[in-house]
Coordinates of C-alpha atoms in Angstrom, one line a residue:
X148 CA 0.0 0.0 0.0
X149 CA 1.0 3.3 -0.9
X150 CA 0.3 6.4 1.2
X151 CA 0.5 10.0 0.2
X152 CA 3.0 10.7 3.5
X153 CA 5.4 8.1 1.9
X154 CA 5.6 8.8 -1.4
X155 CA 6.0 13.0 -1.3
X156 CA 9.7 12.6 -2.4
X157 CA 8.6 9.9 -5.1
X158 CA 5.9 12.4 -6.0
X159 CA 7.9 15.4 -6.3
X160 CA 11.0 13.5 -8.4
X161 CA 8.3 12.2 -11.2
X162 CA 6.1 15.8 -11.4
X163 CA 9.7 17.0 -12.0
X164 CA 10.5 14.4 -15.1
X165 CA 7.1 15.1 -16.2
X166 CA 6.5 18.5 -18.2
X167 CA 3.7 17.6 -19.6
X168 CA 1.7 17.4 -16.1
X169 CA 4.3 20.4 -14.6
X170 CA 1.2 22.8 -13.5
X171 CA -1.2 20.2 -12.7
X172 CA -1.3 18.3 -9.2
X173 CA -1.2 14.6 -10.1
X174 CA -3.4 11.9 -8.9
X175 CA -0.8 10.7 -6.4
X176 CA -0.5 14.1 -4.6
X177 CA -4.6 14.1 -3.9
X178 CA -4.8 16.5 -6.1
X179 CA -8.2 17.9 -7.4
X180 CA -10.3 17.1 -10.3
X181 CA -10.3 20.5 -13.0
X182 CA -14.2 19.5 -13.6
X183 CA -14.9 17.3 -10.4
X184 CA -16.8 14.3 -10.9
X185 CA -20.6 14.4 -9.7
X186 CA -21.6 11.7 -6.7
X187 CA -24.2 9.4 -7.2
X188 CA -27.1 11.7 -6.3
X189 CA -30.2 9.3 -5.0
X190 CA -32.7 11.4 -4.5
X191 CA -36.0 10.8 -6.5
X192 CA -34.5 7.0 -7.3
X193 CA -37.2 5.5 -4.6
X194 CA -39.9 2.9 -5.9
X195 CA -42.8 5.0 -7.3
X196 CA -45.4 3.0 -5.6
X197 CA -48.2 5.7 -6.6
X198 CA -47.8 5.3 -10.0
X199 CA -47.5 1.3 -10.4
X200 CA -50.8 1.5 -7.6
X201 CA -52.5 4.2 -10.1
X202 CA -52.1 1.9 -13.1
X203 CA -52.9 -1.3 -11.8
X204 CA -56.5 0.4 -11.4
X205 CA -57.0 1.1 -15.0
X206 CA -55.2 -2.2 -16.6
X207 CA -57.3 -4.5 -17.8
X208 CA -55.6 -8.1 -17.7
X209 CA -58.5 -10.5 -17.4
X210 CA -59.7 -13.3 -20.0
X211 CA -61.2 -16.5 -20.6
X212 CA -61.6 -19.5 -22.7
X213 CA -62.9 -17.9 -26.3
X214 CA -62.5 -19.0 -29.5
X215 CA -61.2 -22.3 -30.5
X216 CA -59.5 -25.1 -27.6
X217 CA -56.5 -26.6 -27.6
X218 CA -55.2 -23.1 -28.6
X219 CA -51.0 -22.5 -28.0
X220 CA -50.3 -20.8 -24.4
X221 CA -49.4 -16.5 -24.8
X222 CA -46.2 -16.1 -24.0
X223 CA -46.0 -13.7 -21.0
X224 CA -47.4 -10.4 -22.2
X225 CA -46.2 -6.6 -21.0
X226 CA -49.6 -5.0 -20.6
X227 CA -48.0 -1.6 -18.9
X228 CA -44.5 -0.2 -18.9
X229 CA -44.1 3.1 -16.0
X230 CA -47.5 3.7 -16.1
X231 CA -48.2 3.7 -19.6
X232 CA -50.4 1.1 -20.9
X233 CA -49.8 -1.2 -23.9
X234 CA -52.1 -3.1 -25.7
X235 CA -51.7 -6.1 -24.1
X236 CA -52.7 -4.1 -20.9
X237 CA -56.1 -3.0 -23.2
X238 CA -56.8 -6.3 -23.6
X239 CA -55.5 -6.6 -27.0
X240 CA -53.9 -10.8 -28.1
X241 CA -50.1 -11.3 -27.3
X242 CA -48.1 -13.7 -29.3
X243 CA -48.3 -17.1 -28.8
X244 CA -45.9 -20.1 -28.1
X245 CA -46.5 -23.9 -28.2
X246 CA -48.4 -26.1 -25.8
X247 CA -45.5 -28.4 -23.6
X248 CA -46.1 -32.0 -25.2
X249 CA -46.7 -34.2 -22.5
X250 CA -45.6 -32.4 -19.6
X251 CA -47.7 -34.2 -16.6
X252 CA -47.5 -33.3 -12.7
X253 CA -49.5 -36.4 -12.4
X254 CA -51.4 -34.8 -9.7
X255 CA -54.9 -36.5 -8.7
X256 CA -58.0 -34.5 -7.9
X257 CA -57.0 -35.0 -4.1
X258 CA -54.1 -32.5 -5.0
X259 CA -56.6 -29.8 -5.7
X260 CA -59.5 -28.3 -3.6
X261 CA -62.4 -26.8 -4.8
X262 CA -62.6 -23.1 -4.6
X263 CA -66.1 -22.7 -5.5
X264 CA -69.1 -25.1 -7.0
X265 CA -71.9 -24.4 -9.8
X266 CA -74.9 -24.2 -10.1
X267 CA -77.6 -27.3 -11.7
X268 CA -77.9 -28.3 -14.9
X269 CA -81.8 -27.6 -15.2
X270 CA -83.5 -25.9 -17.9
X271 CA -83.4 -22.5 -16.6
X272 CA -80.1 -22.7 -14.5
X273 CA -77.6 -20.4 -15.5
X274 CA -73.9 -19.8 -14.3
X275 CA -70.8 -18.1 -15.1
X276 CA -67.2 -19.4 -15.9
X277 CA -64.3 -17.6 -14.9
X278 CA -62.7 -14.2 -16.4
X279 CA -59.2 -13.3 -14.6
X280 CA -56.0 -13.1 -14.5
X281 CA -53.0 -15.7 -16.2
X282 CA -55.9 -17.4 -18.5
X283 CA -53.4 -19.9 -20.4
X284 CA -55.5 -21.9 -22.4
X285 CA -58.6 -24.5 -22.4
X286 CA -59.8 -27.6 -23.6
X287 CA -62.5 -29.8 -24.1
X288 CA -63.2 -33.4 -22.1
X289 CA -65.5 -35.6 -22.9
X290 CA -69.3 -34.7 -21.4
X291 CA -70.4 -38.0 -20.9
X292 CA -70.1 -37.2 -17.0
X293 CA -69.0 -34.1 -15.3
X294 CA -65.5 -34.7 -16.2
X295 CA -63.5 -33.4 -12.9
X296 CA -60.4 -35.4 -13.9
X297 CA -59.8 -35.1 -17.0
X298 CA -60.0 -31.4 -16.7
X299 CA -57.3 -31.6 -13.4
X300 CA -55.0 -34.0 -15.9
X301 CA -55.1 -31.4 -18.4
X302 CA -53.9 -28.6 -15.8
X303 CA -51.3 -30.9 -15.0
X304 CA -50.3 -31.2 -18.6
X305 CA -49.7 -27.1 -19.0
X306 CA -46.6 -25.6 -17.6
X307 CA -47.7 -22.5 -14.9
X308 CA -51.0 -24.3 -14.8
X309 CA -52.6 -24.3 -11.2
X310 CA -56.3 -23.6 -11.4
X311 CA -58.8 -25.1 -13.5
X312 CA -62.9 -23.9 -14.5
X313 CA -64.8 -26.2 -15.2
X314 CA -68.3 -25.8 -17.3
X315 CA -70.9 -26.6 -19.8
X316 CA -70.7 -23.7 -22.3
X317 CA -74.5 -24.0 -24.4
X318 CA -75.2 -23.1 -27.7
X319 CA -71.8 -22.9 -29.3
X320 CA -72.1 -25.5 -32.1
X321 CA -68.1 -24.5 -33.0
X322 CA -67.7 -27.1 -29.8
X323 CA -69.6 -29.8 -30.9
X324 CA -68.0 -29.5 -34.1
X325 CA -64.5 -30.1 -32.6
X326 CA -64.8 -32.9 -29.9
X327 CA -68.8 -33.5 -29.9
X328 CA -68.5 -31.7 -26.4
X329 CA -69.6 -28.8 -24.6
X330 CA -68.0 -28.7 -21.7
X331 CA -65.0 -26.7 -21.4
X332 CA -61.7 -27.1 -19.1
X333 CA -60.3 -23.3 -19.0
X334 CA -57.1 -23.4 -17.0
X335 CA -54.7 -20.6 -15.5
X336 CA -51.8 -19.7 -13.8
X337 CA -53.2 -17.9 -10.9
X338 CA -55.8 -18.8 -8.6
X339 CA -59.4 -17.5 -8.8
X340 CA -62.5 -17.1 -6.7
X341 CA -66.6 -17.3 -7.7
X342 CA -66.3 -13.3 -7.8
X343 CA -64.3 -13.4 -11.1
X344 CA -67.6 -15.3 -12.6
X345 CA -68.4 -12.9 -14.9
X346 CA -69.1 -14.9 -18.0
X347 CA -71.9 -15.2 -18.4
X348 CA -72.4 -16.1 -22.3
X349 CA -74.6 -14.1 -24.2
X350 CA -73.4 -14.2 -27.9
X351 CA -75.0 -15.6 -31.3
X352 CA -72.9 -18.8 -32.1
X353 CA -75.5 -20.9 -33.9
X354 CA -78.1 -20.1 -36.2
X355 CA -81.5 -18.1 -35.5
X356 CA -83.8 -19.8 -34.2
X357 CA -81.1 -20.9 -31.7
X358 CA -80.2 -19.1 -28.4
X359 CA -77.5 -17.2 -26.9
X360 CA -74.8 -19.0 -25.5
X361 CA -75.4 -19.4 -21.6
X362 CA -72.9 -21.1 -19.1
X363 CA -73.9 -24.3 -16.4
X364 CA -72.4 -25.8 -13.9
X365 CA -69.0 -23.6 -13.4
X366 CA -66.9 -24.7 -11.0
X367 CA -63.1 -23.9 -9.7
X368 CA -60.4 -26.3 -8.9
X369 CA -56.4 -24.8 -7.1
X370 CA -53.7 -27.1 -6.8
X371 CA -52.6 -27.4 -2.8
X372 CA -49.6 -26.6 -3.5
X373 CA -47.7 -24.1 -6.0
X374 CA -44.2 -25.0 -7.2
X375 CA -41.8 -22.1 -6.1
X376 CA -40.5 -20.5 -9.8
X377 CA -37.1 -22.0 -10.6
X378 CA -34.4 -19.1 -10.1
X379 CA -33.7 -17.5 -13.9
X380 CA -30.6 -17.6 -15.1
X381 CA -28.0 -15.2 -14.3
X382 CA -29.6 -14.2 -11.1
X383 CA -30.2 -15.2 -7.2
X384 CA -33.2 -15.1 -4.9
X385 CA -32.6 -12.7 -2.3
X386 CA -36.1 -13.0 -0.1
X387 CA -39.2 -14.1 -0.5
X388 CA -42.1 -14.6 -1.0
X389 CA -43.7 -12.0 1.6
X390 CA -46.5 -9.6 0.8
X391 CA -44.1 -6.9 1.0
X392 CA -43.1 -4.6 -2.0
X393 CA -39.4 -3.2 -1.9
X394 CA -39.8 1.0 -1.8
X395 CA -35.9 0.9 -2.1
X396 CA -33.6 4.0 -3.7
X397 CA -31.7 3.1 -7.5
X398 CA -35.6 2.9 -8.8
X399 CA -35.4 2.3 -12.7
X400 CA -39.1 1.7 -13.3
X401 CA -41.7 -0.9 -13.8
X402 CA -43.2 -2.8 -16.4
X403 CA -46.5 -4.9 -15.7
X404 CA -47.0 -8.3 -16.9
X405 CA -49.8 -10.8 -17.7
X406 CA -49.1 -13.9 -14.9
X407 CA -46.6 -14.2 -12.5
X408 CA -43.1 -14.7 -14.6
X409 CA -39.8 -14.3 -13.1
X410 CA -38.1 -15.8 -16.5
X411 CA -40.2 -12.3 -18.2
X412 CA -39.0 -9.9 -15.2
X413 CA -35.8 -10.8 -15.5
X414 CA -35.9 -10.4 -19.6
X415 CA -37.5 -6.8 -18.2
X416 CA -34.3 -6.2 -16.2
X417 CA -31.6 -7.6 -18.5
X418 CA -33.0 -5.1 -21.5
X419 CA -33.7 -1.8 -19.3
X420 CA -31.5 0.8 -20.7
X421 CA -28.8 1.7 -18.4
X422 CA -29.6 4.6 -15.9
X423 CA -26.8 7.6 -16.5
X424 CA -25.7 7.8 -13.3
X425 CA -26.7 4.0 -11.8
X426 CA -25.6 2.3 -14.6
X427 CA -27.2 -1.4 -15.7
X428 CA -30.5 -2.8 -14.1
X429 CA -29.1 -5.2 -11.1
X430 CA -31.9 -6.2 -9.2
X431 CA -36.0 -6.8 -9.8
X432 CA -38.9 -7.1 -7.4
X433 CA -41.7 -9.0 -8.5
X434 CA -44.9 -8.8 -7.0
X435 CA -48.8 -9.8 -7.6
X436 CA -51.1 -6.8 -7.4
X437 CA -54.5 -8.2 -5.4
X438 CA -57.1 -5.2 -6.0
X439 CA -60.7 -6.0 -4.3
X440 CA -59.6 -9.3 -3.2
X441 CA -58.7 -10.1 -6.9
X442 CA -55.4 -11.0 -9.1
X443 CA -55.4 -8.3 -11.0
X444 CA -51.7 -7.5 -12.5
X445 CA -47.7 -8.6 -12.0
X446 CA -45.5 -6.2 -10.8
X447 CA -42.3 -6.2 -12.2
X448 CA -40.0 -3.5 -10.4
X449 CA -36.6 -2.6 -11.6
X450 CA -33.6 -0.9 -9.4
X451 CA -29.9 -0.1 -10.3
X452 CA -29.3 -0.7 -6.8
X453 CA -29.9 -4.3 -4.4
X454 CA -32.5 -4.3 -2.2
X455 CA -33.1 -6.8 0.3
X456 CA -36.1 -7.5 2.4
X457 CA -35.5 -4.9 5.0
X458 CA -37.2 -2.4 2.4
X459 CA -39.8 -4.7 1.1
X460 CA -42.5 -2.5 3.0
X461 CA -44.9 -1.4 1.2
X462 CA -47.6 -3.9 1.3
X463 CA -50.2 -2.2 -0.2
X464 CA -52.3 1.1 -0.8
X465 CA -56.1 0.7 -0.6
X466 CA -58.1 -1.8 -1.7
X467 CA -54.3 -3.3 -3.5
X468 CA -53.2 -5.4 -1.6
X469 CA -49.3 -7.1 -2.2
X470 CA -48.5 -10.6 -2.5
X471 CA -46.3 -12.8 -3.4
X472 CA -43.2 -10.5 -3.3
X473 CA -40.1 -11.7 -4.0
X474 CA -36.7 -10.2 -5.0
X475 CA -33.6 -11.3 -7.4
X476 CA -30.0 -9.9 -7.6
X477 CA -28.5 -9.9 -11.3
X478 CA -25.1 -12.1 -10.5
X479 CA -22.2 -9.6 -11.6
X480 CA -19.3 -12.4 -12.3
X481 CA -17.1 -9.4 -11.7
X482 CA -15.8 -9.8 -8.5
X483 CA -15.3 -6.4 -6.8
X484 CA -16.1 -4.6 -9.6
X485 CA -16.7 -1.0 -7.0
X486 CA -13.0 -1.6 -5.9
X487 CA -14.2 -1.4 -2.4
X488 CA -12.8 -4.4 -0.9
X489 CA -9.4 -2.2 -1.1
X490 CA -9.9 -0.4 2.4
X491 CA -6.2 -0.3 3.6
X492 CA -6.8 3.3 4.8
X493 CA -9.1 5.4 6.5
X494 CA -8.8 8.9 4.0
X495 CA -6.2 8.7 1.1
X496 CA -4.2 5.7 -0.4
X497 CA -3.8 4.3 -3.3
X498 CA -1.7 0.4 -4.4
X499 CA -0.9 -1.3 -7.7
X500 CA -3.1 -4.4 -6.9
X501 CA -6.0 -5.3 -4.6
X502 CA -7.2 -8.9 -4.1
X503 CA -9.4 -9.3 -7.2
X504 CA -7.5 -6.9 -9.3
X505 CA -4.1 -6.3 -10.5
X506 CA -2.4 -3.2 -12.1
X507 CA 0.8 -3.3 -14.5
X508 CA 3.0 -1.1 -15.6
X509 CA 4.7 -1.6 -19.4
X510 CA 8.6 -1.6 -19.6
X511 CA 9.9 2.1 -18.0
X512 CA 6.2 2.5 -16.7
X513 CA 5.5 3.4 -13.2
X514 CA 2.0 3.4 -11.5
X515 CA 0.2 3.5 -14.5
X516 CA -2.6 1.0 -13.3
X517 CA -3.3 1.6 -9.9
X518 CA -6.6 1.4 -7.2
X519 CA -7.0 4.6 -4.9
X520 CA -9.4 4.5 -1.3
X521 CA -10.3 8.5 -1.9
X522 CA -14.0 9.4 -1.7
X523 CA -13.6 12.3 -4.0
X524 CA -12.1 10.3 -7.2
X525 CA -14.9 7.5 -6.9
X526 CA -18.1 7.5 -8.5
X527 CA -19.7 5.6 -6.0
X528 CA -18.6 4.7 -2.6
X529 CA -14.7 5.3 -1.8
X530 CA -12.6 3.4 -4.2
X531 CA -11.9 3.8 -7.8
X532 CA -9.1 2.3 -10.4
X533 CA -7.1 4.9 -12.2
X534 CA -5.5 4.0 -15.7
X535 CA -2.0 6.4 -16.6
X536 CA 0.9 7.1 -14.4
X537 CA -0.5 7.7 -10.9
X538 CA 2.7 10.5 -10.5
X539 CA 2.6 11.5 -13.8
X540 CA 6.2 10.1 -14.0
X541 CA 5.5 9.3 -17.1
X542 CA 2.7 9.1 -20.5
X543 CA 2.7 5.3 -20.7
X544 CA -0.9 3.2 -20.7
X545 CA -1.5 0.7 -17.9
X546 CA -3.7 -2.7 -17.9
X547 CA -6.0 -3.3 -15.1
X548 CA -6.6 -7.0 -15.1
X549 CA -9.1 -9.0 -12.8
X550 CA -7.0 -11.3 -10.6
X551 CA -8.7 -14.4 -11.1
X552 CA -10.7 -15.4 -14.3
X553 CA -14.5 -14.7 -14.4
X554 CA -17.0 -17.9 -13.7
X555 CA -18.5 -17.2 -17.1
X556 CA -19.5 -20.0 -18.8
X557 CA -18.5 -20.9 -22.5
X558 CA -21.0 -19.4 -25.3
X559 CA -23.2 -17.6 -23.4
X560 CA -23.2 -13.4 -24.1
X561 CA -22.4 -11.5 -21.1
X562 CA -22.4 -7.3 -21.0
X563 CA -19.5 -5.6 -19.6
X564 CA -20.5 -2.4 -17.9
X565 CA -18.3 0.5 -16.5
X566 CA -18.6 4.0 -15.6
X567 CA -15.0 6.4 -17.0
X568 CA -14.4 10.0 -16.1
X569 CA -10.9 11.5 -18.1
X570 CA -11.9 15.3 -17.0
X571 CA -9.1 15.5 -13.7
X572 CA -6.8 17.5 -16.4
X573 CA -8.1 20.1 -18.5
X574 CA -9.4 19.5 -21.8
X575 CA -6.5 19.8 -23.6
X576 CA -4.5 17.5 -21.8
X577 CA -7.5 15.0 -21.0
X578 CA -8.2 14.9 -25.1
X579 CA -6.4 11.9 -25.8
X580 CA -7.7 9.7 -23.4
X581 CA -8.6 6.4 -23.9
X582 CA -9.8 2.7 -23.0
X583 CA -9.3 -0.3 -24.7
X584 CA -11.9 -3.3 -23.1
X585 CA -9.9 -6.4 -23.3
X586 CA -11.5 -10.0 -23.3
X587 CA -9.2 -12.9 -23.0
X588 CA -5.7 -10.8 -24.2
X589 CA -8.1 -9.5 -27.7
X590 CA -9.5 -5.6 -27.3
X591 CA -13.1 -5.6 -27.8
X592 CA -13.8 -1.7 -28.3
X593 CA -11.7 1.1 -28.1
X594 CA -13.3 3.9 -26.3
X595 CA -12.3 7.7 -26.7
X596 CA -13.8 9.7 -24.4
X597 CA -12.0 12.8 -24.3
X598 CA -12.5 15.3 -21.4
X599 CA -15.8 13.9 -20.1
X600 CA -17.2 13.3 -16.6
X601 CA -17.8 9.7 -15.5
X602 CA -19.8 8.0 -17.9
X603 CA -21.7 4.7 -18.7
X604 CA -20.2 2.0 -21.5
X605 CA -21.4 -0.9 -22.7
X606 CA -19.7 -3.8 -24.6
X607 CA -20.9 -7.2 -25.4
X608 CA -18.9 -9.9 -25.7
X609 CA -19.4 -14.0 -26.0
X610 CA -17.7 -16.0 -23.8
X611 CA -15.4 -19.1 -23.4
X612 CA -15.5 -19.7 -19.7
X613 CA -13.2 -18.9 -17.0
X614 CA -13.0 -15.4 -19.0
X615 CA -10.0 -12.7 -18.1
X616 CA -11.0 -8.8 -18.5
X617 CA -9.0 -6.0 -18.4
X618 CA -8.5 -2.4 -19.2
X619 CA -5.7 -1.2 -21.0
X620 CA -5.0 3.2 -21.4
X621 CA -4.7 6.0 -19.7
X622 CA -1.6 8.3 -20.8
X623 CA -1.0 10.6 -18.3
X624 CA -2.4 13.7 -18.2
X625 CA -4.6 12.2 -19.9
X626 CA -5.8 10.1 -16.7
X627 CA -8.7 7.7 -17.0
X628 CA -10.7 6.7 -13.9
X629 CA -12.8 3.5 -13.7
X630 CA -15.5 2.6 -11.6
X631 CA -18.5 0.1 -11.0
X632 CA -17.4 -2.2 -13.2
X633 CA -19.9 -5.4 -13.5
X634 CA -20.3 -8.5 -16.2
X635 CA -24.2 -9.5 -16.1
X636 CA -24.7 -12.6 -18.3
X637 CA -27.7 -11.5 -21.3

């Protein structure tokens, strides 16, 4: 470790071998930024919880079984995105996907309960089926009896699939035409009570003089138990599931979704454009939206920042009630990548190495890659990785390599985030700054930022496991700083 009280004599020899950096107080000396870089300013980052409980009372994400059975399952649909509603959210058709072939729970009926019964089959009974949330898809079993089991088999078949509707749909001769059957297995991916019977027929299938379409016998089936969603990839469960909301700071926004999907959140999170001053989307919250008792939208909150469970308090506003909240860090394979683990000081000191990253010098180099503990250089937090001759002893660029090889894993894409700042020396001297982004010993992108405060950049890259990154510039004066580094897998 390097302290500023034991290298003044160094300090002063190398501003003196330096004209180039003569007038300016180097790095090394604690000297001070000529445009000092902003901090991470947090206020108005926390969860908007107003407007994400404002739009779940105008979204409109309930369906039922229509149109013809057997149909593929919607992939997960965004029906809002910060508060704006799509079309999806207006009840318009998403895209579709395939059924799973053969994909059976092989639960029996005793692994449901029955949430509600209908009503007879008489002449002038009349019911309703179901119209909520996470509607997947229906079919049709055979009639000959009240087919309870067949209907909970075909729920068991359909990934996501824990409740089932059962009922006799009347007058719709596009059913009989299919499987000489009118009684219809709707099934869903959320549970549902006899309130959300609102179906209640009504339309002109068949031929004047027939009738309208009318509904018997609906009744409601929930699987005891719901399988905990597998963990998506790239990303670990940090609590959950309570019926607490995270109202956390580093709030990116929120996009609402059609069923409960981590898999879709975390597609959400993976593609939200970087924030300027947070950088890359590194956490989610989802959560279901109960409004009136009801499942009525998916709550997919984004942050720059991790939350835990210690801010998951909001648990509702009014008649919305949260449920089902749970929240998932992004895994950044970068180890360290704020530099803060390098704490060998309490105020000012700076080293060529930390334990998960290493800084060299080229042949007649000295200090040119080199991790400071100083508050005031950092863009977040107190530590920060300077590229160019710490002393300005000399105008040579300096590699900043990761100590041990990332636990990437062979083909996947992964997105290397950092934030650079090159505006310590004035413009003039700050103009030929640079960065190369190394990936396994090959540059990736060449960046040129000039004189410019600490900025967000992006590179993509494939990897072949066990990857090494690095940085390679800096050319004192013109001094690059690097910060909040990370390596989220796409």
């Amino acid at each position: 470790m390097l302290t500023f009280s034991r290298l003044l004599s160094t300090i002063s020899c190398a501003v003196a071998v330096s004209a180039a950096v003569s007038n300016i107080v180097p790095p090394a000396s604690k000297g001070t930024w000529f445009n000092p870089a902003a901090a991470v300013d947090l206020s108005g980052t926390t969860t908007d919880s107003d407007s994400i409980a404002n739009t779940a009372a105008i979204v409109d994400q309930k369906s039922g079984a229509t149109g013809e059975p057997d149909q593929p399952i919607p992939d997960t649909a965004i029906t809002a995105v910060d508060g704006q509603l799509t079309a999806a959210g207006s009840s318009d058709p998403s895209t579709r996907r395939s059924l799973p072939g053969n994909t059976f729970v092989s639960r029996s009926p005793s692994d449901y309960e029955t949430v509600f019964t209908g009503t007879g089959v008489g002449p002038t009974d009349r019911d309703a089926s179901i119209e909520g949330t996470a509607y997947l898809t229906f079919t049709l079993v055979n009639n000959a009896t009240y087919n309870i089991n067949d209907c909970l088999a075909f729920c068991d078949s359909v990934e996501q699939c824990v409740f089932a509707n059962l009922y006799y749909e009347h007058n719709n001769d596009g059913l009989d035409f299919h499987q000489t059957s009118n009684l219809k297995c709707a099934v869903y991916a959320d549970t549902h009570t006899a309130a959300e019977k609102t179906n209640f027929g009504g339309q002109q299938l068949e031929a004047l003089p027939a009738g309208l379409t009318f509904i018997q016998d609906s009744s409601g089936f929930s699987s005891k138990t719901l399988v905990d969603p597998a963990t998506p990839d790239g990303y670990e469960l940090v609590f959950g599931p309570t019926n607490g909301a995270n109202n956390a700071p580093g709030y990116m926004g929120f996009a609402f979704l059609d069923r409960y999907d981590v898999d879709a959140c975390a597609q959400q999170c993976n593609t939200r454009g970087a924030d300027g001053q947070g950088g890359a989307c590194q956490y989610f919250n989802i959560w279901r939206a109960v409004v009136n008792g009801n499942p009525t939208t998916y709550t997919c909150s984004m942050y720059f920042l991790v939350a835990d469970e210690s801010s998951a308090v909001n648990t509702g506003q009014g008649d919305l009630k949260v449920t089902f909240s749970r929240g998932y860090k992004r895994k950044n394979f970068v180890i360290d990548g704020g530099f803060e683990s390098f704490n060998e000081c309490d105020d000012f000191c700076f080293d060529t190495q930390s334990a998960n990253w290493i800084g060299t010098s080229p042949a007649g180099g000295s200090l040119d890659a080199t991790i400071f503990f100083f508050q005031p250089f950092s863009h977040n937090g107190n530590a920060v990785a300077l590229l160019g001759s710490a002393t300005g002893a000399d105008s040579l660029a300096g590699t900043l390599t990761v100590a041990k090889p990332l636990a990437t894993v062979a083909g996947k894409q992964y997105q290397i985030t950092f934030f650079q700042a090159s505006s310590f020396a004035p413009p003039a001297q700050e103009a030929p700054a640079f960065v190369d982004v190394v990936w396994n010993g090959v540059i990736q992108t060449t960046i040129h930022p000039g004189f410019a405060n600490f900025e967000i950049f992006q590179v993509t890259v494939t990897a072949k496991g066990n990857d090494i990154l690095a940085f390679h510039g800096g050319a004192a004066p013109a001094w690059s700083f690097i910060d909040d580094v990370t390596v989220f897998q796409l």
